[in-house]
Amino acid sequence: MELSNRCNAACPMCPRNIHGGKENPHIINAELSLEDCKKMFDPVFIKQLRHMYMCGNYGDPIMAKDTLEIFKYFREHNPKIYLRMHTNAGARPAKWWTELAKTIGKQGRVIFSVDGLEDTNHLYRQYVNWNKLMENVKAYISTGSNTHWDYLIFRHNEHQIKEAEKFSKQLGFSQFIP
């Protein structure tokens, strides 16, 4: 499900902007609300699902106003559904991430897209603040929920793969995927 085409980052290869700069003029910065999702996915339908995945082709799911409430809605109507989300984690307060982790629990995971360490992540994930990202990652991991670190490899960060993998283990990530 693509909840939003809003994003806090400006990754150079993302189609929502032009080479990490000016926003693509075809992007309308829209999002789905909880009410939209309730109209599209009634409880009978949700009960049939095994998996619901939020990832953005044009945006990051955390940028939609009702992301957490939508996850809660799906969980309420299907306690066994596997909930998953892909994100750069550079937005929202830490408390929001803790609540998301409690909602997803062991029946799902969040995949954090972190492409380097403090000195390189921002080179591709432009405008993602490292300290905010780490605060959110730590809040999520502190609940014991499943987490994956997805690491895109570029020339500017390839020398950090082993160090990032070691760091991911120190933080408590379930898996590191370069």
mmCIF file of C-alpha atoms in Angstrom:
data_model
loop_
_atom_site.group_PDB
_atom_site.id
_atom_site.type_symbol
_atom_site.label_atom_id
_atom_site.label_comp_id
_atom_site.label_asym_id
_atom_site.label_seq_id
_atom_site.Cartn_x
_atom_site.Cartn_y
_atom_site.Cartn_z
ATOM 1 C CA MET A 1 0.000 0.000 0.000
ATOM 2 C CA GLU A 2 1.386 3.382 -0.924
ATOM 3 C CA LEU A 3 -0.039 5.739 1.708
ATOM 4 C CA SER A 4 1.689 8.885 0.574
ATOM 5 C CA ASN A 5 3.897 10.333 -2.083
ATOM 6 C CA ARG A 6 5.339 12.765 0.454
ATOM 7 C CA CYS A 7 8.886 12.253 1.667
ATOM 8 C CA ASN A 8 11.304 13.994 4.009
ATOM 9 C CA ALA A 9 14.286 12.936 1.877
ATOM 10 C CA ALA A 10 15.465 13.761 -1.626
ATOM 11 C CA CYS A 11 17.292 10.662 -2.802
ATOM 12 C CA PRO A 12 18.976 11.310 -6.165
ATOM 13 C CA MET A 13 17.517 8.248 -7.927
ATOM 14 C CA CYS A 14 13.984 8.699 -6.576
ATOM 15 C CA PRO A 15 11.364 9.587 -9.187
ATOM 16 C CA ARG A 16 9.706 12.074 -6.807
ATOM 17 C CA ASN A 17 12.462 14.587 -7.515
ATOM 18 C CA ILE A 18 14.868 15.464 -10.280
ATOM 19 C CA HIS A 19 18.265 13.939 -9.403
ATOM 20 C CA GLY A 20 17.888 14.780 -5.707
ATOM 21 C CA GLY A 21 16.960 18.376 -6.402
ATOM 22 C CA LYS A 22 13.783 20.065 -7.556
ATOM 23 C CA GLU A 23 10.577 18.145 -6.882
ATOM 24 C CA ASN A 24 9.074 16.324 -9.858
ATOM 25 C CA PRO A 25 6.229 18.573 -11.096
ATOM 26 C CA HIS A 26 3.997 15.514 -11.567
ATOM 27 C CA ILE A 27 4.007 14.737 -7.834
ATOM 28 C CA ILE A 28 0.856 15.973 -6.134
ATOM 29 C CA ASN A 29 1.860 15.271 -2.496
ATOM 30 C CA ALA A 30 -1.266 13.313 -1.683
ATOM 31 C CA GLU A 31 -1.936 10.737 0.988
ATOM 32 C CA LEU A 32 -4.518 8.200 2.073
ATOM 33 C CA SER A 33 -6.249 8.820 5.382
ATOM 34 C CA LEU A 34 -7.612 6.312 7.871
ATOM 35 C CA GLU A 35 -11.085 7.091 6.537
ATOM 36 C CA ASP A 36 -9.919 6.368 2.975
ATOM 37 C CA CYS A 37 -8.522 3.013 4.094
ATOM 38 C CA LYS A 38 -11.711 2.138 5.973
ATOM 39 C CA LYS A 39 -13.681 2.740 2.768
ATOM 40 C CA MET A 40 -11.270 0.675 0.656
ATOM 41 C CA PHE A 41 -10.578 -2.156 3.125
ATOM 42 C CA ASP A 42 -13.508 -3.292 5.215
ATOM 43 C CA PRO A 43 -12.928 -5.622 8.199
ATOM 44 C CA VAL A 44 -14.191 -8.692 6.296
ATOM 45 C CA PHE A 45 -11.578 -8.110 3.608
ATOM 46 C CA ILE A 46 -8.789 -7.433 6.131
ATOM 47 C CA LYS A 47 -9.524 -10.717 7.935
ATOM 48 C CA GLN A 48 -8.631 -12.582 4.734
ATOM 49 C CA LEU A 49 -5.186 -11.015 4.407
ATOM 50 C CA ARG A 50 -1.981 -12.681 5.477
ATOM 51 C CA HIS A 51 0.297 -9.736 4.787
ATOM 52 C CA MET A 52 0.081 -5.940 4.437
ATOM 53 C CA TYR A 53 3.145 -4.023 3.300
ATOM 54 C CA MET A 54 3.669 -0.266 3.235
ATOM 55 C CA CYS A 55 6.429 0.987 0.993
ATOM 56 C CA GLY A 56 6.690 4.083 -1.078
ATOM 57 C CA ASN A 57 7.503 4.271 -4.735
ATOM 58 C CA TYR A 58 7.186 8.051 -4.489
ATOM 59 C CA GLY A 59 7.108 8.684 -0.767
ATOM 60 C CA ASP A 60 7.741 7.300 2.687
ATOM 61 C CA PRO A 61 4.802 5.806 4.614
ATOM 62 C CA ILE A 62 5.792 7.675 7.785
ATOM 63 C CA MET A 63 4.894 10.947 6.090
ATOM 64 C CA ALA A 64 1.173 10.150 5.935
ATOM 65 C CA LYS A 65 -0.745 11.646 8.842
ATOM 66 C CA ASP A 66 -2.609 8.417 9.712
ATOM 67 C CA THR A 67 0.072 5.743 9.188
ATOM 68 C CA LEU A 68 0.032 4.510 12.777
ATOM 69 C CA GLU A 69 -3.767 4.523 12.948
ATOM 70 C CA ILE A 70 -3.957 2.562 9.690
ATOM 71 C CA PHE A 71 -1.586 -0.098 11.038
ATOM 72 C CA LYS A 72 -3.733 -0.268 14.190
ATOM 73 C CA TYR A 73 -6.874 -0.619 12.073
ATOM 74 C CA PHE A 74 -5.414 -3.578 10.169
ATOM 75 C CA ARG A 75 -4.110 -5.167 13.384
ATOM 76 C CA GLU A 76 -7.485 -4.696 15.126
ATOM 77 C CA HIS A 77 -9.325 -6.562 12.386
ATOM 78 C CA ASN A 78 -6.688 -9.232 11.816
ATOM 79 C CA PRO A 79 -4.432 -9.982 14.803
ATOM 80 C CA LYS A 80 -2.474 -12.536 12.726
ATOM 81 C CA ILE A 81 -1.720 -10.322 9.715
ATOM 82 C CA TYR A 82 1.975 -9.776 9.036
ATOM 83 C CA LEU A 83 2.546 -6.001 8.930
ATOM 84 C CA ARG A 84 5.647 -4.620 7.246
ATOM 85 C CA MET A 85 6.983 -1.191 6.368
ATOM 86 C CA HIS A 86 9.992 0.205 4.505
ATOM 87 C CA THR A 87 11.220 3.640 5.654
ATOM 88 C CA ASN A 88 14.150 6.030 5.982
ATOM 89 C CA ALA A 89 12.966 6.676 9.588
ATOM 90 C CA GLY A 90 13.973 10.327 9.467
ATOM 91 C CA ALA A 91 10.681 11.738 10.719
ATOM 92 C CA ARG A 92 8.204 11.435 13.612
ATOM 93 C CA PRO A 93 8.954 11.542 17.338
ATOM 94 C CA ALA A 94 10.511 8.544 19.093
ATOM 95 C CA LYS A 95 7.247 7.916 20.973
ATOM 96 C CA TRP A 96 5.492 7.360 17.623
ATOM 97 C CA TRP A 97 8.086 4.697 16.713
ATOM 98 C CA THR A 98 7.600 2.923 20.034
ATOM 99 C CA GLU A 99 3.842 2.844 19.444
ATOM 100 C CA LEU A 100 4.359 1.564 15.895
ATOM 101 C CA ALA A 101 6.588 -1.227 17.220
ATOM 102 C CA LYS A 102 3.961 -2.227 19.790
ATOM 103 C CA THR A 103 1.315 -2.314 17.050
ATOM 104 C CA ILE A 104 3.406 -4.377 14.641
ATOM 105 C CA GLY A 105 4.865 -6.562 17.386
ATOM 106 C CA LYS A 106 6.427 -9.912 16.474
ATOM 107 C CA GLN A 107 3.905 -10.355 13.665
ATOM 108 C CA GLY A 108 5.728 -8.042 11.257
ATOM 109 C CA ARG A 109 8.802 -5.880 10.858
ATOM 110 C CA VAL A 110 10.131 -2.519 9.805
ATOM 111 C CA ILE A 111 12.880 -2.316 7.212
ATOM 112 C CA PHE A 112 15.047 0.722 7.824
ATOM 113 C CA SER A 113 16.795 2.073 4.727
ATOM 114 C CA VAL A 114 20.119 3.325 6.032
ATOM 115 C CA ASP A 115 22.799 3.675 3.397
ATOM 116 C CA GLY A 116 25.972 4.237 5.325
ATOM 117 C CA LEU A 117 27.013 5.588 8.670
ATOM 118 C CA GLU A 118 26.768 9.076 10.137
ATOM 119 C CA ASP A 119 29.256 10.548 7.651
ATOM 120 C CA THR A 120 27.785 8.936 4.503
ATOM 121 C CA ASN A 121 24.057 8.116 4.928
ATOM 122 C CA HIS A 122 23.038 11.677 4.014
ATOM 123 C CA LEU A 123 24.901 11.521 0.694
ATOM 124 C CA TYR A 124 22.108 9.412 -0.788
ATOM 125 C CA ARG A 125 19.324 9.848 1.820
ATOM 126 C CA GLN A 126 19.545 13.620 1.462
ATOM 127 C CA TYR A 127 17.891 15.633 4.261
ATOM 128 C CA VAL A 128 17.636 12.616 6.582
ATOM 129 C CA ASN A 129 19.141 13.731 9.879
ATOM 130 C CA TRP A 130 21.372 11.021 11.352
ATOM 131 C CA ASN A 131 20.589 11.858 14.990
ATOM 132 C CA LYS A 132 16.841 11.766 14.352
ATOM 133 C CA LEU A 133 17.190 8.507 12.418
ATOM 134 C CA MET A 134 19.167 6.900 15.262
ATOM 135 C CA GLU A 135 16.716 8.164 17.898
ATOM 136 C CA ASN A 136 13.843 6.562 15.970
ATOM 137 C CA VAL A 137 15.698 3.305 15.268
ATOM 138 C CA LYS A 138 16.580 2.946 18.956
ATOM 139 C CA ALA A 139 12.996 3.671 20.039
ATOM 140 C CA TYR A 140 11.667 0.999 17.689
ATOM 141 C CA ILE A 141 14.311 -1.607 18.557
ATOM 142 C CA SER A 142 13.858 -1.009 22.312
ATOM 143 C CA THR A 143 10.518 -2.853 22.119
ATOM 144 C CA GLY A 144 12.115 -6.066 20.828
ATOM 145 C CA SER A 145 10.276 -5.891 17.512
ATOM 146 C CA ASN A 146 11.759 -7.279 14.274
ATOM 147 C CA THR A 147 13.928 -4.852 12.336
ATOM 148 C CA HIS A 148 16.042 -5.052 9.226
ATOM 149 C CA TRP A 149 18.709 -2.617 8.097
ATOM 150 C CA ASP A 150 18.661 -2.353 4.290
ATOM 151 C CA TYR A 151 21.945 -0.897 3.034
ATOM 152 C CA LEU A 152 22.240 0.286 -0.563
ATOM 153 C CA ILE A 153 25.860 0.067 -1.667
ATOM 154 C CA PHE A 154 27.508 3.014 -3.423
ATOM 155 C CA ARG A 155 31.150 3.963 -3.955
ATOM 156 C CA HIS A 156 30.879 6.493 -1.134
ATOM 157 C CA ASN A 157 29.741 3.887 1.446
ATOM 158 C CA GLU A 158 31.083 0.518 0.254
ATOM 159 C CA HIS A 159 34.061 0.820 2.609
ATOM 160 C CA GLN A 160 31.651 0.921 5.587
ATOM 161 C CA ILE A 161 29.687 -2.285 5.022
ATOM 162 C CA LYS A 162 31.441 -4.349 7.706
ATOM 163 C CA GLU A 163 31.436 -1.468 10.177
ATOM 164 C CA ALA A 164 27.731 -0.809 9.516
ATOM 165 C CA GLU A 165 26.903 -4.489 9.964
ATOM 166 C CA LYS A 166 28.756 -4.519 13.305
ATOM 167 C CA PHE A 167 26.929 -1.336 14.335
ATOM 168 C CA SER A 168 23.586 -2.868 13.323
ATOM 169 C CA LYS A 169 24.245 -5.774 15.710
ATOM 170 C CA GLN A 170 25.185 -3.369 18.515
ATOM 171 C CA LEU A 171 21.894 -1.521 17.974
ATOM 172 C CA GLY A 172 19.926 -4.768 18.038
ATOM 173 C CA PHE A 173 18.766 -5.078 14.436
ATOM 174 C CA SER A 174 17.365 -8.523 13.586
ATOM 175 C CA GLN A 175 19.119 -8.530 10.210
ATOM 176 C CA PHE A 176 21.555 -6.481 8.103
ATOM 177 C CA ILE A 177 21.018 -6.668 4.331
ATOM 178 C CA PRO A 178 23.625 -5.009 2.095
#
